[in-house]
Each structure stands twice: as C-alpha cells, then as structure tokens.
Short mmCIF file of C-alpha atoms in Angstrom, two decimals:
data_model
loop_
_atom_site.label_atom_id
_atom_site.label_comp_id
_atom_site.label_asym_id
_atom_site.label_seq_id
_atom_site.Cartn_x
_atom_site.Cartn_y
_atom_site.Cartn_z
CA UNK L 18 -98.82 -129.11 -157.86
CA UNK L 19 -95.97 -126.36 -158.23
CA UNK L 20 -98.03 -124.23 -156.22
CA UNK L 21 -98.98 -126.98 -153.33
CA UNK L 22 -94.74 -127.24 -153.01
CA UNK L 23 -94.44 -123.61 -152.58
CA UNK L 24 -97.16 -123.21 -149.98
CA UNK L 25 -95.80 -126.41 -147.96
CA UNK L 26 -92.42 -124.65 -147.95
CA UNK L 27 -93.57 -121.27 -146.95
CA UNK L 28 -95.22 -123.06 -143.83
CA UNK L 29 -92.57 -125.10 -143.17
CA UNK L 30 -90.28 -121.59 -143.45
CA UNK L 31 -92.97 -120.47 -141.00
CA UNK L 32 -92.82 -123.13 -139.06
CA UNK L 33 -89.24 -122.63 -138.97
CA UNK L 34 -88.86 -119.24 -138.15
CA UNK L 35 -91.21 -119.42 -135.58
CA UNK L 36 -89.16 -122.39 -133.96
CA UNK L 37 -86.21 -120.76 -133.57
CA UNK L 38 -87.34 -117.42 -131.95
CA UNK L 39 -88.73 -119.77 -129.14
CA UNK L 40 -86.38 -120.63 -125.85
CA UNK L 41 -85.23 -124.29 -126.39
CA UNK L 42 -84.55 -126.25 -123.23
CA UNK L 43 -83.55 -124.55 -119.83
CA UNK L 44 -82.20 -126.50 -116.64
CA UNK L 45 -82.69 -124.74 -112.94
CA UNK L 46 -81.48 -125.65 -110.07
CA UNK L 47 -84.75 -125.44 -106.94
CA UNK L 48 -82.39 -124.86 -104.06
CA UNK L 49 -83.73 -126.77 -100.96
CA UNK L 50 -84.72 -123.04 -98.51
CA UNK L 51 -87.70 -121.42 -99.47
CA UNK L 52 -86.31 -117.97 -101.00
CA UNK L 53 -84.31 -120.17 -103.69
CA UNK L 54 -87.43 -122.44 -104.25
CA UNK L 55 -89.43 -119.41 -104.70
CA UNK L 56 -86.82 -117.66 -107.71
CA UNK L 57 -86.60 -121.01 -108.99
CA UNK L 58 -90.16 -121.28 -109.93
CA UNK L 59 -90.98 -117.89 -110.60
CA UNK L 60 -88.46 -118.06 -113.18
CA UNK L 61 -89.63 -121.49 -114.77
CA UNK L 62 -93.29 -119.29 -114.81
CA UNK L 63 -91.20 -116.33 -116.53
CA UNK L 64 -89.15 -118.37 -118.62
CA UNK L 65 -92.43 -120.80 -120.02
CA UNK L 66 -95.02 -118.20 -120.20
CA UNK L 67 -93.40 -115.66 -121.35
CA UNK L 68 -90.69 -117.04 -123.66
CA UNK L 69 -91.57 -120.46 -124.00
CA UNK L 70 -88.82 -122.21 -122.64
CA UNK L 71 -88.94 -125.65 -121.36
CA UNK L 72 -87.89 -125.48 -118.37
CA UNK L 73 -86.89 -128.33 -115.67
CA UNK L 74 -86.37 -127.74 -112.33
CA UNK L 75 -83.56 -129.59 -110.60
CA UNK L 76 -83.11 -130.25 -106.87
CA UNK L 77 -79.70 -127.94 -105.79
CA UNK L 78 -77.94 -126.94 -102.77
CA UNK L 79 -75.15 -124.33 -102.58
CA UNK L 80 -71.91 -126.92 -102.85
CA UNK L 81 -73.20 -129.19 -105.48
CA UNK L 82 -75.24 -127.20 -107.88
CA UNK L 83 -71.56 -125.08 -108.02
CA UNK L 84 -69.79 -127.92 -108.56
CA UNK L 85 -72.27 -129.28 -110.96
CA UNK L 86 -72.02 -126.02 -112.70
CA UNK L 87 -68.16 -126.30 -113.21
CA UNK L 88 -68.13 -129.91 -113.87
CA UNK L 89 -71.09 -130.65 -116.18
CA UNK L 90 -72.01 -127.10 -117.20
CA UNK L 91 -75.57 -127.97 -115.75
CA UNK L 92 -77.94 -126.83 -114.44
CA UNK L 93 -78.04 -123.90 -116.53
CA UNK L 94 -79.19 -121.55 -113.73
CA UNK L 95 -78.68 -121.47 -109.88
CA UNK L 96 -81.24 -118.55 -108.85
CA UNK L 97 -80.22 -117.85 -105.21
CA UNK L 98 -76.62 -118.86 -104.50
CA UNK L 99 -74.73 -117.42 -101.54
CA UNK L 100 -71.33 -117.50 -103.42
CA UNK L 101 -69.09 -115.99 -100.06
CA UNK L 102 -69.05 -119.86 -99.48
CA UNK L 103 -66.85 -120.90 -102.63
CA UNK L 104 -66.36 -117.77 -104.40
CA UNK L 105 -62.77 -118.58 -105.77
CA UNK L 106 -64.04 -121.82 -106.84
CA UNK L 107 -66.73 -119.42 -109.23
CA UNK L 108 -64.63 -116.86 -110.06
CA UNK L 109 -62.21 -119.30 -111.88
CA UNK L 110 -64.96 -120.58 -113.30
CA UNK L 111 -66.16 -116.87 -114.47
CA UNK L 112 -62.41 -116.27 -115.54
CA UNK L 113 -62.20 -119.72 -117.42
CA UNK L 114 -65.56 -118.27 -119.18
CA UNK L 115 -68.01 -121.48 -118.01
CA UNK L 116 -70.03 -119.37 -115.81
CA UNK L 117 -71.17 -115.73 -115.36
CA UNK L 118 -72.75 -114.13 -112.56
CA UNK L 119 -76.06 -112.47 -114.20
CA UNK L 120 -77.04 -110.39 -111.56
CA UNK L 121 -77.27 -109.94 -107.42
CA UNK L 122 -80.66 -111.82 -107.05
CA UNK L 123 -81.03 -109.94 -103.39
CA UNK L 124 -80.23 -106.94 -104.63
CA UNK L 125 -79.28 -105.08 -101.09
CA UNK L 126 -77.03 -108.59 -100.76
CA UNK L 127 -77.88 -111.35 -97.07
CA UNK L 128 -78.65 -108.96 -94.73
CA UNK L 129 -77.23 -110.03 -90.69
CA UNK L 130 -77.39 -107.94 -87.95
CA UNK L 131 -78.62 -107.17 -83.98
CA UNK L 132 -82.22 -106.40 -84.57
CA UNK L 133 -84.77 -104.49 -81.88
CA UNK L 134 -88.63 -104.82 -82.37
CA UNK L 135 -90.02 -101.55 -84.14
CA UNK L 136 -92.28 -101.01 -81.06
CA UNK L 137 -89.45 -100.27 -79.28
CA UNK L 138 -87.84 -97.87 -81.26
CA UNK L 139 -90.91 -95.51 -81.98
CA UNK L 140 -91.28 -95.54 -77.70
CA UNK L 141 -87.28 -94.84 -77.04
CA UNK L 142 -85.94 -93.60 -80.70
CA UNK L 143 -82.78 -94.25 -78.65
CA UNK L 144 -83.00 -97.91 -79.20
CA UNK L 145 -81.81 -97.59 -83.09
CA UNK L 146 -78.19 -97.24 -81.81
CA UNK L 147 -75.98 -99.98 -79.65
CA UNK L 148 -75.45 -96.90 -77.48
CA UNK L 149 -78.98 -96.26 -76.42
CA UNK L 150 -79.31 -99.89 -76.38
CA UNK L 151 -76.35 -100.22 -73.65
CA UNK L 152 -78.08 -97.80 -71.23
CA UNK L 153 -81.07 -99.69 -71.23
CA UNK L 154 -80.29 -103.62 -70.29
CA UNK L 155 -83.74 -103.32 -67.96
CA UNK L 156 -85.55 -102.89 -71.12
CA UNK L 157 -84.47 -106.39 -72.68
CA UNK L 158 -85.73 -108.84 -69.51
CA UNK L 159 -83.65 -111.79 -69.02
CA UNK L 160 -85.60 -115.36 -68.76
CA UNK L 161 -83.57 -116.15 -65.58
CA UNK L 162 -81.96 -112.63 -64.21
CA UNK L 163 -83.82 -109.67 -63.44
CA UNK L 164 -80.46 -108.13 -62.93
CA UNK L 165 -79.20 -108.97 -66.42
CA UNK L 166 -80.50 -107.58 -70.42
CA UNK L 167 -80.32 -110.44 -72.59
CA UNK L 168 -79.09 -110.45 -76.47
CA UNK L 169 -80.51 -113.73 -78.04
CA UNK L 170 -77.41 -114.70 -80.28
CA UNK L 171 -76.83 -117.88 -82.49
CA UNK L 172 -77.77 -121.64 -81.54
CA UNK L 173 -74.00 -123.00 -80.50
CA UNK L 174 -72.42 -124.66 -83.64
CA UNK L 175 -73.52 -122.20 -85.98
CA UNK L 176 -70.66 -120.23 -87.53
CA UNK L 177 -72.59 -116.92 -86.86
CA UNK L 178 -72.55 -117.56 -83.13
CA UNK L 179 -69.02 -116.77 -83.23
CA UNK L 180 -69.39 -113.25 -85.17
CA UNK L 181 -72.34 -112.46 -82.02
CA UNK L 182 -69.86 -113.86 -79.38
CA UNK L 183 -67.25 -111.29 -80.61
CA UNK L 184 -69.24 -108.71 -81.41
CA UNK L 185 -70.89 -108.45 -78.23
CA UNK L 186 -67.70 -108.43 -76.77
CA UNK L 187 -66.66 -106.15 -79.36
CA UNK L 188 -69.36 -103.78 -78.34
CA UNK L 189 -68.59 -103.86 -74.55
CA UNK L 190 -72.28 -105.47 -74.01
CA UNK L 191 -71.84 -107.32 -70.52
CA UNK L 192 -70.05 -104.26 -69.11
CA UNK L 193 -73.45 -102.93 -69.78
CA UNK L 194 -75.35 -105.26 -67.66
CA UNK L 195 -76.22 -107.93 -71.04
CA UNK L 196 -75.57 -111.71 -71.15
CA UNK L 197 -75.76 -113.33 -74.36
CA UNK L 198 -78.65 -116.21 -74.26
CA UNK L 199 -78.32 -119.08 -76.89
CA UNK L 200 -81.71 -120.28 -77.77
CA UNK L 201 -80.93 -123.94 -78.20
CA UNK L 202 -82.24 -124.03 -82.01
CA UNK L 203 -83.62 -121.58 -85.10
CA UNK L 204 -86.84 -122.23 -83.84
CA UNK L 205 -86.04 -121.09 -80.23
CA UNK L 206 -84.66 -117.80 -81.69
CA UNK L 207 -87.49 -117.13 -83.90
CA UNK L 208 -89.75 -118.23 -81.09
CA UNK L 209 -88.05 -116.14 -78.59
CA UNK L 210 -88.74 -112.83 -81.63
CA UNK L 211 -92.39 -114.34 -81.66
CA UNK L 212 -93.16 -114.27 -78.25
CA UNK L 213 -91.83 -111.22 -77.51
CA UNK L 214 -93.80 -109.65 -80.24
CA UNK L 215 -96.80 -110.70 -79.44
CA UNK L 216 -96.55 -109.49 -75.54
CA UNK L 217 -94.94 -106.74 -77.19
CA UNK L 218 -91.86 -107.04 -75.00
CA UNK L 219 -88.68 -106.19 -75.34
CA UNK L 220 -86.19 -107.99 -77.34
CA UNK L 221 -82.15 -107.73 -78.95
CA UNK L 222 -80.31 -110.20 -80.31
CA UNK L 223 -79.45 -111.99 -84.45
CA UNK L 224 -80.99 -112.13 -86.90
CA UNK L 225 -80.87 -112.42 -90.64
CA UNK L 226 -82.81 -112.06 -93.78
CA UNK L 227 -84.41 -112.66 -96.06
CA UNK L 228 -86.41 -114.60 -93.25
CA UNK L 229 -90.46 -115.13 -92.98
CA UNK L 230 -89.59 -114.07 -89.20
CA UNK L 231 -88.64 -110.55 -90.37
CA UNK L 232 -91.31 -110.12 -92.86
CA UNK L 233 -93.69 -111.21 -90.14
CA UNK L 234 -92.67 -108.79 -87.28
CA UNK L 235 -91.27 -105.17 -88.07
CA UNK L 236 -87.60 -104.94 -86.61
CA UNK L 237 -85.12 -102.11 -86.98
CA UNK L 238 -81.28 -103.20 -87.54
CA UNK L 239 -79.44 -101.90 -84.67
CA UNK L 240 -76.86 -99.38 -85.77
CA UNK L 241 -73.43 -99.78 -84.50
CA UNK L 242 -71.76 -96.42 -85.27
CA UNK L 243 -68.72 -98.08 -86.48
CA UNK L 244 -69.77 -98.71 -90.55
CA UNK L 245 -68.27 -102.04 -92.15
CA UNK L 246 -65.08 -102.91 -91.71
CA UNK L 247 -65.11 -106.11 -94.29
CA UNK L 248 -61.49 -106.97 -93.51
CA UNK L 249 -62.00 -107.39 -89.83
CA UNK L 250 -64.97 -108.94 -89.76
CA UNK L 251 -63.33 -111.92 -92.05
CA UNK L 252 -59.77 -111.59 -90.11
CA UNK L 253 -61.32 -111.55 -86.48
CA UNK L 254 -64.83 -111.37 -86.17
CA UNK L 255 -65.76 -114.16 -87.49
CA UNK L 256 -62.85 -116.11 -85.93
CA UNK L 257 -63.01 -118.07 -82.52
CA UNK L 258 -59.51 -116.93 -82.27
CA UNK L 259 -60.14 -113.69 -82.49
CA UNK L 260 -58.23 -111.82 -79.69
CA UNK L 261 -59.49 -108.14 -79.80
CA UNK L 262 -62.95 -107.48 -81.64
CA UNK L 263 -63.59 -104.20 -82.71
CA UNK L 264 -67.16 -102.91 -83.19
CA UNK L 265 -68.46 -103.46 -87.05
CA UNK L 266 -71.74 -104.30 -88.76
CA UNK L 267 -72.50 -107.21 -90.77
CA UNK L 268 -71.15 -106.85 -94.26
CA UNK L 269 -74.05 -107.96 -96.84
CA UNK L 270 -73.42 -111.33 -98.21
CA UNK L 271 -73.19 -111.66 -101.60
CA UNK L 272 -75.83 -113.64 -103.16
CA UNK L 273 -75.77 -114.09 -106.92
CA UNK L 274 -77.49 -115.54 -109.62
CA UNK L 275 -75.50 -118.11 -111.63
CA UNK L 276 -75.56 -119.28 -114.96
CA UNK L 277 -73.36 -121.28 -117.42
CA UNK L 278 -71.64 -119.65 -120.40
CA UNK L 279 -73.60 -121.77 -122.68
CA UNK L 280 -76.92 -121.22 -121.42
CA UNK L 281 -75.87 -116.95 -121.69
CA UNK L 282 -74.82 -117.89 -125.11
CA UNK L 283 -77.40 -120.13 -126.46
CA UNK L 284 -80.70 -118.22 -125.13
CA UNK L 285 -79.64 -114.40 -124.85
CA UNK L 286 -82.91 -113.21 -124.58
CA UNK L 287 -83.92 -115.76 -122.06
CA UNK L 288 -80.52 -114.62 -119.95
CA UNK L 289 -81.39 -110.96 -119.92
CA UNK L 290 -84.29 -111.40 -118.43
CA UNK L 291 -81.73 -112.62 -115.72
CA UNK L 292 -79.34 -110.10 -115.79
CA UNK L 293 -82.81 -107.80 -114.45
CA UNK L 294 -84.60 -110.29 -111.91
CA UNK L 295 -83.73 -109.12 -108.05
CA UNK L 296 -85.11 -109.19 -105.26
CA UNK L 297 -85.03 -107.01 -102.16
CA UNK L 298 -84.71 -108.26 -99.15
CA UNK L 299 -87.87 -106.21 -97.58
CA UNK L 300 -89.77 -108.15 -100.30
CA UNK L 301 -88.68 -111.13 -100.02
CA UNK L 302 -89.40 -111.62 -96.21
CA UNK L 303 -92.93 -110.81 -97.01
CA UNK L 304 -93.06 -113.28 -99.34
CA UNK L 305 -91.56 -115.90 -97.33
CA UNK L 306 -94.03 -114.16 -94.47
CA UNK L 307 -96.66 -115.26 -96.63
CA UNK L 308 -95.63 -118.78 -97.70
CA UNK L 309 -94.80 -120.06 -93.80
CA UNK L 310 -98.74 -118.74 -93.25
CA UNK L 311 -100.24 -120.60 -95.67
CA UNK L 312 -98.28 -123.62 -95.70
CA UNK L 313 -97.06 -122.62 -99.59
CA UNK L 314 -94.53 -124.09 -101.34
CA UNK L 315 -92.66 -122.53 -103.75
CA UNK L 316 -94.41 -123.32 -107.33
CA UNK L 317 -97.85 -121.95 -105.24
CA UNK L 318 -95.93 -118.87 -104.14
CA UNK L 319 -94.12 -118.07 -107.48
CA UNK L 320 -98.54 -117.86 -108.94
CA UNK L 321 -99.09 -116.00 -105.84
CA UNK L 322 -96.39 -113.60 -106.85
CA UNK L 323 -96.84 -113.52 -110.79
CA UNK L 324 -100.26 -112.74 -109.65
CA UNK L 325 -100.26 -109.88 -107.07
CA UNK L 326 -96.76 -108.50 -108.13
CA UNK L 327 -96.96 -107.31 -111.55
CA UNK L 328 -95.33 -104.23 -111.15
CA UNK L 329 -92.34 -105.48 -109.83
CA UNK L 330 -91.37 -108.33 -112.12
CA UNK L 331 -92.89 -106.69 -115.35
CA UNK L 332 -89.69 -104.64 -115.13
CA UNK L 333 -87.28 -107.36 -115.92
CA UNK L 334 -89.18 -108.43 -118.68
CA UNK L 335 -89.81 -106.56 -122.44
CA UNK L 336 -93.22 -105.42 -122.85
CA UNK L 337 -94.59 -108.23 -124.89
CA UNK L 338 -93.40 -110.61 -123.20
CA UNK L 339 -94.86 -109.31 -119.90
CA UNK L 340 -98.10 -109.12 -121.71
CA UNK L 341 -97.86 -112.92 -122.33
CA UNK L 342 -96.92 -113.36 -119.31
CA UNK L 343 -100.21 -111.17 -118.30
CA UNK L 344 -102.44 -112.97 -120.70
CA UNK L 345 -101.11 -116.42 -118.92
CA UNK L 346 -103.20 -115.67 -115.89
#
C-alpha cells in the first residue's frame, strides 16, 4: 500500500511538473486586414504547437484592441499594430509598466512611397530618381491628356492624399508637365498598377506596403534625393495647411507588436518567442500576393507559411520547439 502512495505521488509530481512547463492560456487580438490576420494565426500555430498554449483569437482593430489593452489588460497580444496612430496613449502605458512593445513585427517599419514599375527602370535606369522621372512626363501617359504625365496619388479623403498633394508640389511635378490623377477608390489605384502592368505601360504614383499589389508586381521606390526629414513631414507634409513643402521621403511607420505586462510576465518563454517574430515587408507582400490569389484567409495562410517557410520562422523559435513545431505538420 506504502508503495502504491509513493508511485501515485511521483505521477502526480510528474504530472505536475509537466503542467507547469506548458503555456497556460494566451489571448490575441486577429486584426481585421490581412497582414495582422496572418501574424495572428501564425502565432496561435507557434504558440499551440510548439509550446502548447491555448490560444484564442480575438477580433481587434488598431483603436480598440489599444484601448482594450490599457483598460482590461486583454488581449494579451496585438501582432500588427501601427502605433504612429496613438503612440502617447502606449507609451504611458509602457511607462506605467501594463504594456511592452516586444518587437517591430515589420521589421523595415510601413513602407509609403512614389513607386515606378521595375520594367521601367531596367529600360531607363534613370527612372529610380524623381529627377529622371521629371524629364520624362511622356513616359507616364495620361488617361485624358496626351500633353500631360500622370502620378496616380491617394483616393480624396484619405489622409495620405494630402502627403502626395504636397509632395508633388514639393517636388515641382506639374512644372514638369505631371497632373496628379485620383483614382476614385483603393481598387482604382491598384487597378490602375494592374493594368498598367499587364500592358506593361508606364506608371508613377502611391503606394504602400506591405500590400498583395506590391508582392504581385515588382516596383522600385522612387528615390527623392532629399533623405527623411521626419519633422517636416509631420509639421507640413502631411498638413493641408502646409504652405511650403519641401522634398522628403516617406518616413517608415512604426508598426509594433504589443503585449501586456502580465502576459511578458506570466509566460516568458512564450513572449520571447515574440520579442524574435518579424516580418519584412518584401515577405510579407508575397504572402499577402499569395492569399488575394487563392482566396486564403488568414488561419489557411499562417499553414501555408508554417509549411513552406521553415527557415524563416524556425529562427524565432529554440530548437526543440521548432522541431515540434516540425513534427506538427
């Protein structure tokens, strides 16, 4: 009998033991725009495979998962937040240590820009720079002046149709011979990149990423000499009142991963796995390339990329727990 009580408490010291070396219960938030959907459930596949959490995914945008974050300390994790938006409101929250930011989750940060189609650069290497561009307005055909280049900027009401507005002013574009076109919608701008690609025609104007568009169809940034001026671009360029632009690129946006203090606290192993997971912006628009062609949402694209992408996220993860992770498949 003595010896039945000491086996039952060995396993149940096991039992125990093996327990608590498991993740407990993990909340993320599944942002509603595909590259967020996609982190969101590649990390519940990371987190349950590999360190068996259980994990529940929670519907998020930018404004309330933040607030919910402050307020509620939940959901433990916000994978893709664009914190430019209310970064003060995070920052106390860092600084009242409720939340941390784990790591930049697009590691070269938003990316915005004027973009040319890669066609057109390896034909006039010119093209990479706003000066060639400005000597050759015949090369980017306007849709209702064969006198006029055209640079596709922002549907009206968008805040970044102010930034092209000023820029293009900025960058002395119409005493080139260029009118800026609005395309009505996103999906007259990325129709407008489309068709243009596929008559392989030419093409300027906005764009940003990470964006299926530009993991679809190879476009170079178009570089405007000038290098980022961060303070101007806040102060004037991307003011309507802004009364004399000066030429500077897009400064990257920063987009963060988020997490609450307790969740850092109460699965460390779990959160270093997200102090490593990032993203590149050249990978992610193939990936969201691939989900717009076959219809995927993000649970079927995080298996897509667990499966064909091992190299890249077995680095954020410890060896055996990639294997798992591996073995899962």
């Amino acid at each position: 009998m003595r010896n039945i009580l000491l086996m039952t408490g060995a396993l149940s010291l096991v039992s125990t033991v093996s327990f608590a070396a498991d993740c407990g219960d993990v909340s993320i938030a599944d942002m509603n725009w595909s590259s967020a959907s996609l982190m969101a459930n590649v990390d519940k596949y990371i987190l349950e495979n590999g360190f068996g959490c259980d994990v529940d995914l929670i519907p998020g945008d930018t404004m309330p998962t933040g607030t919910s974050m402050l307020e509620k300390n939940e959901p433990d994790v916000a994978p893709e937040m664009w914190a430019n938006a209310s970064l003060a409101a995070l920052q106390k929250g860092i600084d009242d240590k409720r939340l941390r930011f784990s790591v930049d989750s697009l590691s070269d940060g938003g990316e915005e820009g004027f973009w040319v189609p890669k066609y057109m650069v390896e034909k006039y290497p010119e093209l990479a720079t706003i000066e060639g561009v400005r000597k050759h307005p015949e090369l980017f055909e306007h849709p209702e002046d064969d006198e006029l280049g055209a640079l596709y900027g922002c549907p009206a009401g968008w805040n970044c149709q102010i930034s092209t507005v000023n820029l293009f002013q900025a960058l002395k574009m119409e005493d080139a011979g260029f009118e800026v076109i609005d395309p009505g919608s996103a999906a007259g701008l990325s129709g407008s990149i489309a068709r243009a690609y596929e008559r392989e025609q030419g093409w300027l104007g906005y764009y940003w990423a990470p964006t299926a568009i530009l993991g679809k169809y190879e476009m170079v940034k178009v570089d405007f000499g000038s290098g980022i001026n961060k303070e101007h671009f806040v102060d004037c360029i991307t003011q309507e009142n802004c009364l004399d632009p000066k030429p500077t690129m897009y400064p990257p946006s920063f987009v963060t991963t988020v997490t609450t203090e307790d969740f850092a606290t109460r699965e460390p192993q779990a959160y270093d796995y997200f102090t490593k997971r990032a993203f590149t912006n050249k990978d992610m628009n193939k990936l969201l390339a691939w989900m717009e062609e076959n219809q995927a949402d993000g649970e079927i694209a995080a298996e897509y990329f667990i499966e064909n992408h091992q190299a890249l996220w077995s680095k954020w993860v410890p060896a055996d727990v990639a294997t798992k992770i591996k073995n899962s498949l």
